[in-house]
Tab-separated table of C-alpha atoms in Angstrom:
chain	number	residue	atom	x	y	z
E	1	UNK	CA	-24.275	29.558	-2.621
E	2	UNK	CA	-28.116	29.200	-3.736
E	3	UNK	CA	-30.698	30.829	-2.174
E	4	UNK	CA	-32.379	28.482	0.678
E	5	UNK	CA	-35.965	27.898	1.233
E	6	UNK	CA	-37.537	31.251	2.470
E	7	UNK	CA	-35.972	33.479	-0.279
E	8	UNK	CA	-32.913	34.931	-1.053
E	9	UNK	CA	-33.654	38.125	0.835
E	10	UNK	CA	-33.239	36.682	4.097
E	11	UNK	CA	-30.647	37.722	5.795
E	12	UNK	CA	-26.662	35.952	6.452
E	13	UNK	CA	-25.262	35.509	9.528
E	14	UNK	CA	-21.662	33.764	10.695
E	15	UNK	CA	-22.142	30.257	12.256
E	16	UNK	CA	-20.601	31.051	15.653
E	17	UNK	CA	-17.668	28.274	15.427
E	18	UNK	CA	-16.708	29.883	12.123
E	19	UNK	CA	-16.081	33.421	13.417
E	20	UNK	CA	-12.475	32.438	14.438
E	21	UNK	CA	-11.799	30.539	11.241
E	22	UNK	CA	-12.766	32.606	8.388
E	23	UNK	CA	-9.342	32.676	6.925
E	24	UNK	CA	-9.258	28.819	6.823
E	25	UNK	CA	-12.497	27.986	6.158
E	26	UNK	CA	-13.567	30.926	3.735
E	27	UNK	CA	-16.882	33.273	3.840
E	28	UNK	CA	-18.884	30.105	1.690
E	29	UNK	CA	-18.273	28.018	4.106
E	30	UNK	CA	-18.975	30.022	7.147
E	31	UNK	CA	-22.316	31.897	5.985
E	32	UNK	CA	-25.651	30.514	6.711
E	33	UNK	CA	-28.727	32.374	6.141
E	34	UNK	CA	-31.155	32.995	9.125
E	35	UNK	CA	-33.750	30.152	8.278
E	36	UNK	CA	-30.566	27.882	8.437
E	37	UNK	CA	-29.625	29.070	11.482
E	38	UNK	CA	-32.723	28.489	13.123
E	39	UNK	CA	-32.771	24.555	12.340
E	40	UNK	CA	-31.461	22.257	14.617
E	41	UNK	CA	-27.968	22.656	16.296
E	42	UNK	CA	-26.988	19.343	14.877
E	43	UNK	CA	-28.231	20.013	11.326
E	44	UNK	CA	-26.335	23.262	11.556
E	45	UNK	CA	-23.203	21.404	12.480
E	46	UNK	CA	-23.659	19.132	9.955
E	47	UNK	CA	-23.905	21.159	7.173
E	48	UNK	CA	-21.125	23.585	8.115
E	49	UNK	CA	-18.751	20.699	8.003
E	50	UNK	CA	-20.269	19.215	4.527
E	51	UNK	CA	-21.259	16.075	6.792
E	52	UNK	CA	-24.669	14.778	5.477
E	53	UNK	CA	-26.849	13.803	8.344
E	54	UNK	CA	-29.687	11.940	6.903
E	55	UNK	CA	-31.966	13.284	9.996
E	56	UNK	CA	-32.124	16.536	8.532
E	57	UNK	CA	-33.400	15.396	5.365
E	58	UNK	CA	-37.144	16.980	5.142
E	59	UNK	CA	-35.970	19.347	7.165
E	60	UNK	CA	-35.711	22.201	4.689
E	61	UNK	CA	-32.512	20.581	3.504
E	62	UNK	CA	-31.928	20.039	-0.012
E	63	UNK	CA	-28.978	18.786	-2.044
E	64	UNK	CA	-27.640	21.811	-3.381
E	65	UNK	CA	-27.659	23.698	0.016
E	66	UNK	CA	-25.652	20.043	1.382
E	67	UNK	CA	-23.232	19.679	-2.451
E	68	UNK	CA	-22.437	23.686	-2.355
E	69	UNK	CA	-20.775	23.555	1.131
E	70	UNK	CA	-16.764	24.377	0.938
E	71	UNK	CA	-15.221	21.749	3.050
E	72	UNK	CA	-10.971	22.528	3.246
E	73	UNK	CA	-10.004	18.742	4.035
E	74	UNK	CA	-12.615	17.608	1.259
E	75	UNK	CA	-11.368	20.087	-1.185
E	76	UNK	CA	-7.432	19.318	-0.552
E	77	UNK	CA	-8.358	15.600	-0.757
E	78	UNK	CA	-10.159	16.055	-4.258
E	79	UNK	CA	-6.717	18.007	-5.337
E	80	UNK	CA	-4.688	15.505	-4.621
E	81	UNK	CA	-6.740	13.034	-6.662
E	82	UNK	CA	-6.865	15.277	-9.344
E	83	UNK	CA	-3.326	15.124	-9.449
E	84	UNK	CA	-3.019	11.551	-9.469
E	85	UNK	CA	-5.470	11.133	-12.269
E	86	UNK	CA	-3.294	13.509	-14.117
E	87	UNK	CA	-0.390	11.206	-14.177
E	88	UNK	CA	-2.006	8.396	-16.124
E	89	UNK	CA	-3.149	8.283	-19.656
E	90	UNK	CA	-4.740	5.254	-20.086
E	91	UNK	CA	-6.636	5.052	-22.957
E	92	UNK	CA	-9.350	2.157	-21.561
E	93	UNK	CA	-10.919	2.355	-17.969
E	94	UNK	CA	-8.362	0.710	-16.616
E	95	UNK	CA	-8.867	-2.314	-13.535
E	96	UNK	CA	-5.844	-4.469	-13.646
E	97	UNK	CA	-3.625	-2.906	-11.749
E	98	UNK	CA	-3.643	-6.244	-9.848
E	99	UNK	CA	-1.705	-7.515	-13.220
E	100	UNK	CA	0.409	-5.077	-14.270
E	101	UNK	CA	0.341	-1.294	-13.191
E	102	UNK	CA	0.691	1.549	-15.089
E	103	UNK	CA	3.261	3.759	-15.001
E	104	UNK	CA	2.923	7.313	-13.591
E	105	UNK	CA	3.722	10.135	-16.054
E	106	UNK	CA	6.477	11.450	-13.558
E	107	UNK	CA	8.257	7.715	-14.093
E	108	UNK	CA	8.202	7.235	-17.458
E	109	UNK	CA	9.867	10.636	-17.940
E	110	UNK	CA	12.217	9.553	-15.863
E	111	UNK	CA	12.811	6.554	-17.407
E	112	UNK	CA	13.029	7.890	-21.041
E	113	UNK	CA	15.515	10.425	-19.575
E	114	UNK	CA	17.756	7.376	-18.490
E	115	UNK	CA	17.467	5.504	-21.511
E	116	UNK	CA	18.641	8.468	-23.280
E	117	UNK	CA	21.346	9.364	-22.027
E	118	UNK	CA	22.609	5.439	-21.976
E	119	UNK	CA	22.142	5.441	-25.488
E	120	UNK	CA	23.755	8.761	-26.098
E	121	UNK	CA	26.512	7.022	-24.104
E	122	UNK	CA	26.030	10.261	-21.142
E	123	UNK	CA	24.921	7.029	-18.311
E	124	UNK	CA	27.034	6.658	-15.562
E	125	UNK	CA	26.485	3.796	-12.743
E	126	UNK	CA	27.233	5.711	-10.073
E	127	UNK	CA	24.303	8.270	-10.923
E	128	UNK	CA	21.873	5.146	-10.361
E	129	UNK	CA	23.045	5.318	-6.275
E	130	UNK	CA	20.827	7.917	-5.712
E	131	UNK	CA	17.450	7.059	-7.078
E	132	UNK	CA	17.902	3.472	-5.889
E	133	UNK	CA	18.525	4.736	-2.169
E	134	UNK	CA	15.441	6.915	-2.679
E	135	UNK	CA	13.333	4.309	-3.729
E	136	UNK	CA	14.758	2.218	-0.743
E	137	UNK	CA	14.000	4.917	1.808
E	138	UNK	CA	10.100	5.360	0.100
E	139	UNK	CA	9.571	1.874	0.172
E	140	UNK	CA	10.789	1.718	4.247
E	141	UNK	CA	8.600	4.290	5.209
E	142	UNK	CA	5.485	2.851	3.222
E	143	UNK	CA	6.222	-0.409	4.981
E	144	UNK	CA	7.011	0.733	8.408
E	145	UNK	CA	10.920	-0.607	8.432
E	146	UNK	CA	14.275	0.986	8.659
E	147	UNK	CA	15.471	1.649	5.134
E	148	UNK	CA	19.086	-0.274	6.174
E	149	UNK	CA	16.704	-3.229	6.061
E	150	UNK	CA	15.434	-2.822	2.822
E	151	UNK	CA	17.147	-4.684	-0.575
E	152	UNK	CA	16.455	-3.991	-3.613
E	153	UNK	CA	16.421	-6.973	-6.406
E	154	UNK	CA	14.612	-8.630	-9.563
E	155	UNK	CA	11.905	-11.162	-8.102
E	156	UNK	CA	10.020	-12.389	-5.159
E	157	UNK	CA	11.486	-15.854	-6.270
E	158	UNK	CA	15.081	-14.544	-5.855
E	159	UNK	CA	14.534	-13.170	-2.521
E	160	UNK	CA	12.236	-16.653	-1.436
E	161	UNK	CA	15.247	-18.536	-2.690
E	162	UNK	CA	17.854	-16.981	-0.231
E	163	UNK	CA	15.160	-17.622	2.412
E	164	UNK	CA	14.870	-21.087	1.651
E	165	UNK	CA	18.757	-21.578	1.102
E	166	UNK	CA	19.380	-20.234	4.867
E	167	UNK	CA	16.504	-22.935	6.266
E	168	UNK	CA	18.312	-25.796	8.244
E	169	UNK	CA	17.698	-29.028	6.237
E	170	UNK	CA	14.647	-31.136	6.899
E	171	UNK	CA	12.762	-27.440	7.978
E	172	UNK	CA	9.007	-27.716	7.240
E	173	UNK	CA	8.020	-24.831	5.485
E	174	UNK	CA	3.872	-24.119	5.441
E	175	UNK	CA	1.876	-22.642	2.852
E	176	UNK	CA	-1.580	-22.366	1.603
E	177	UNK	CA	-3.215	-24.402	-1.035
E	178	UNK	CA	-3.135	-22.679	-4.429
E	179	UNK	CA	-0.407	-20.047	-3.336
E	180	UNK	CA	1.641	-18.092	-6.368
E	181	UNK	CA	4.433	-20.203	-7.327
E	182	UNK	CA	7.073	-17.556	-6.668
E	183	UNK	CA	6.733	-17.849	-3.040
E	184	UNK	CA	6.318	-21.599	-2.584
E	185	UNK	CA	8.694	-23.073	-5.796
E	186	UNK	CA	12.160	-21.948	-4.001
E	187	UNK	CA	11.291	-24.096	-0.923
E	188	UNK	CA	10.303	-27.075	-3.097
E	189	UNK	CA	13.796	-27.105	-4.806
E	190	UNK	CA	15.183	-27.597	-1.340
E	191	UNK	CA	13.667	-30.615	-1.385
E	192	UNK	CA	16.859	-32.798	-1.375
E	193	UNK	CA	18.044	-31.380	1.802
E	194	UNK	CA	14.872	-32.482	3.437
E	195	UNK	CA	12.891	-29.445	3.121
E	196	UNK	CA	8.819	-30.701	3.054
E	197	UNK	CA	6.288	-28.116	1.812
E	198	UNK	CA	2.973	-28.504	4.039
E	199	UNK	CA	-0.279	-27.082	2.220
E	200	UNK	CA	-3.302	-25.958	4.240
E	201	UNK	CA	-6.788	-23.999	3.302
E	202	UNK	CA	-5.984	-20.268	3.662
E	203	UNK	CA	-8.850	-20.206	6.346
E	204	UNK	CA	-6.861	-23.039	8.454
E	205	UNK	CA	-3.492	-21.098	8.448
E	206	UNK	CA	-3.035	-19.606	11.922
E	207	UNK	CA	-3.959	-22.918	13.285
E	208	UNK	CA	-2.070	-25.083	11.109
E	209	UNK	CA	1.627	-23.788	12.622
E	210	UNK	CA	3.049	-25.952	15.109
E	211	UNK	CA	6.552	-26.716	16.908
E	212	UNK	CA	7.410	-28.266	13.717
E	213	UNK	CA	6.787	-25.257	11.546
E	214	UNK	CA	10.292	-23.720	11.024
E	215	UNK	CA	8.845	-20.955	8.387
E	216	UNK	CA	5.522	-20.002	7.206
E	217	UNK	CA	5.470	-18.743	3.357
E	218	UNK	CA	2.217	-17.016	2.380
E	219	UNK	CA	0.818	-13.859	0.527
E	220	UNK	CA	-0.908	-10.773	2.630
E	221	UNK	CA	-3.019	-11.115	-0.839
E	222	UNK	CA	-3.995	-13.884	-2.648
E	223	UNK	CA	-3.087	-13.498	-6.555
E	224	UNK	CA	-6.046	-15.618	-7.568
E	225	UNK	CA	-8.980	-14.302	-5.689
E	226	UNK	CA	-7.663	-11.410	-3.763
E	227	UNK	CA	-8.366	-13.566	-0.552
E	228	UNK	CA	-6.776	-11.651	2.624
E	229	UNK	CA	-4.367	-13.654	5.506
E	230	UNK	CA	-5.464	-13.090	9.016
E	231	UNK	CA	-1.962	-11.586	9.432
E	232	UNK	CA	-2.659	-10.546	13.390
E	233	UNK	CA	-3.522	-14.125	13.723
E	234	UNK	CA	-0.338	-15.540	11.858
E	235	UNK	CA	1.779	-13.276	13.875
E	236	UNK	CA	0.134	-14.283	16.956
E	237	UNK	CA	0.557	-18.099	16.258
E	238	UNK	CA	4.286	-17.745	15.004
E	239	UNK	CA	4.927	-15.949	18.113
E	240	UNK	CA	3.769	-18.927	20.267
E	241	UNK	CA	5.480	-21.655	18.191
E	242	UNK	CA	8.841	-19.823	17.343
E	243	UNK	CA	8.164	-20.021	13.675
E	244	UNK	CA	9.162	-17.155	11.192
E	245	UNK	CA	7.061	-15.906	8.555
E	246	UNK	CA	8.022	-15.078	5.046
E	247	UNK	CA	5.262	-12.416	4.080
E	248	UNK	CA	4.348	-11.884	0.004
E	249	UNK	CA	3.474	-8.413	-0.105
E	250	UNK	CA	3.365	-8.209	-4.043
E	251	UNK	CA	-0.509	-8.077	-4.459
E	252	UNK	CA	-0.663	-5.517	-0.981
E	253	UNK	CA	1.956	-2.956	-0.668
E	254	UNK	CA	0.433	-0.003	-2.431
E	255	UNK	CA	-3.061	-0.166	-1.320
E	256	UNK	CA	-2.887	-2.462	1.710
E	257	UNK	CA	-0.967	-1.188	5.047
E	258	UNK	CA	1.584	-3.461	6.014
E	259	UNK	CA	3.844	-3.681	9.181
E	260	UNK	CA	6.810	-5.667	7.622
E	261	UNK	CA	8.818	-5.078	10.858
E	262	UNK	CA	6.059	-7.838	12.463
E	263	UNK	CA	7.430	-10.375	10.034
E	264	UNK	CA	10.943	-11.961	9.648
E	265	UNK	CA	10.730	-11.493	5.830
E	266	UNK	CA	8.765	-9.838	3.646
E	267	UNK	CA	9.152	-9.676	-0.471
E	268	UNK	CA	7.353	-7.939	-2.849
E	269	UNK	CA	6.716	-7.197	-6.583
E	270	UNK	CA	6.478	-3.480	-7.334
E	271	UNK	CA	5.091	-3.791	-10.793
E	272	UNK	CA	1.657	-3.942	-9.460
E	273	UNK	CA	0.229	-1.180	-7.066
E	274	UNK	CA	3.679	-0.243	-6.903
E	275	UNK	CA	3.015	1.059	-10.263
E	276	UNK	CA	7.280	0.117	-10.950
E	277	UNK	CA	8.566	-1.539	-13.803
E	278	UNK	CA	8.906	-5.545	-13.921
E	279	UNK	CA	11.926	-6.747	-12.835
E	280	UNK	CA	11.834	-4.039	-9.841
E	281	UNK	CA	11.219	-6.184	-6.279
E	282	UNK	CA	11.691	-5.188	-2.297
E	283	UNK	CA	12.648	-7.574	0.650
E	284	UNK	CA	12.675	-6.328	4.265
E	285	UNK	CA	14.224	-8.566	7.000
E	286	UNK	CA	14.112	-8.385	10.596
E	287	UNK	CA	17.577	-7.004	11.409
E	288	UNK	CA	18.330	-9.893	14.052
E	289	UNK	CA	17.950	-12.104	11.469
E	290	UNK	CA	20.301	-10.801	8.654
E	291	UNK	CA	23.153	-12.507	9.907
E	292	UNK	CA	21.420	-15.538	9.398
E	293	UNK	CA	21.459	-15.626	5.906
E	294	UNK	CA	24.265	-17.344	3.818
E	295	UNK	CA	27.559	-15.232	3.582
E	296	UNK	CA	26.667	-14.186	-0.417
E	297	UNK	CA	22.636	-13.161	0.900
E	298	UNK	CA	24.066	-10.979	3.769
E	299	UNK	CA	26.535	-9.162	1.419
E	300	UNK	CA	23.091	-8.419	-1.100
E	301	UNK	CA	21.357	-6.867	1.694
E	302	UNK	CA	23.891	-4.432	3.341
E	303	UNK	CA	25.258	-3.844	-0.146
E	304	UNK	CA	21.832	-3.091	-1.686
């Protein structure tokens, strides 16, 4: 720790809500010198917990005494992302995750390792169970769902489609203007059994549901300007009109915290912050609801 202002004869003593901690916190973090001591009790706190306070600056304060503090949360935290960065080997800076995310070192072992062993002729179906139910059971708890209402599949489109097959005919289904195809497409095939496809502004959504609105299909993200939904408000207005809400959770699950139990459906892509392959997709439904899905759909999701 370098010397503070005054010297570095003067004399250490133990900041008095350390002396309990030492083991935890560690002699660096706990030791202040006497002229520290004698600042104010709040720049003293401050300090001891690595917390700039920008009152204290002038004070005798300078950046090395705040940057050479030993904070335990801070320095578990900065492990952690060390580890993460250790996974990746991009070669660029990489920012399009939003596109197409990269694969994790720890996946792409794991994928080589499969793809051996089915070319060696060694792969075995049943062997897949496992990861798949593990991926299932990571993907419920990062959504905030029971893993039994979790499928696994290929494409947001797929998963729209059974959605849109199990709407009564003549169901309006509303959606924003410019929304990704995958989520609005299915519903416009339906369009022979009297399915009609309302567009509004993203802005206008939570207003724009009515009695009429038998299903609202929208992204927590928008693909092309990262435009948020005012999700409470969309739950809040479905409640009060009876509508359902299919949720697009491809551009948010990964970095955005989503409740999919709040929503009848959700889908999402996991090649993005997912960091998954393509062709790797997730659909929650609200168990009530299952049943309500054609006899083929209900058989995916319980078998999946």
């Amino acid at each position: 720790m370098p010397a503070p202002r005054g010297g570095p004869n003067v004399s250490a003593q133990i900041v008095p809500s350390c002396s309990g901690n030492r083991s935890a916190l560690g002699d660096r973090h706990c030791l202040l010198t006497s002229s520290m001591a004698s600042r104010s009790a709040a720049c003293r706190a401050s300090w001891t917990i690595g917390r700039e306070d920008a009152s204290c600056r002038g004070a005798g304060w300078d950046d090395d005494e705040w940057h050479d503090v030993t904070d335990p949360v801070k320095d578990a935290a900065a492990s952690r992302l060390a580890a993460a960065q250790a996974e990746f080997d991009s070669e660029v800076v990489y920012l399009n995750t939003a596109s197409l995310g990269l694969p994790p070192r720890r996946s792409l072992q794991a994928l080589q390792e499969v793809l051996t062993q089915w070319r060696a002729g060694r792969a075995s179906p049943p062997d897949y169970d496992e990861p798949l139910a593990a991926a299932r059971a990571s993907y419920a708890a990062l959504v905030g769902v029971d893993r039994a209402n979790v499928a696994v599949g290929s494409q947001v489109s797929v998963f729209a489609g059974l959605v849109a097959a199990a709407l009564p005919d003549g169901s309006e289904v509303l959606t924003v203007s410019g929304e990704f195809t995958s989520i609005v497409f299915p519903f416009l095939a339906q369009a022979e059994r009297g399915i009609r496809v309302r567009e509004v502004p993203l802005e206008h959504l939570a207003d724009a549901v009515t009695a009429r609105t038998a299903l609202v299909a929208v992204s927590a993200v928008q693909s092309a300007d990262g435009r948020l939904a005012d999700l409470a408000a969309l739950v809040e207005a479905a409640a009060a009109t009876g509508a359902r809400v299919l949720l697009d959770t491809t551009q948010a699950a990964g970095w955005l915290p989503i409740d999919a139990s709040r929503f009848a459906y959700t889908t999402g892509g996991g090649y993005k912050w997912l960091l998954a392959p393509r062709g790797t997709c997730f659909f929650t439904v609200q168990p009530e609801l299952a049943d309500r899905l054609g006899p083929a759909h209900r058989r995916l999701v319980r078998r999946c």
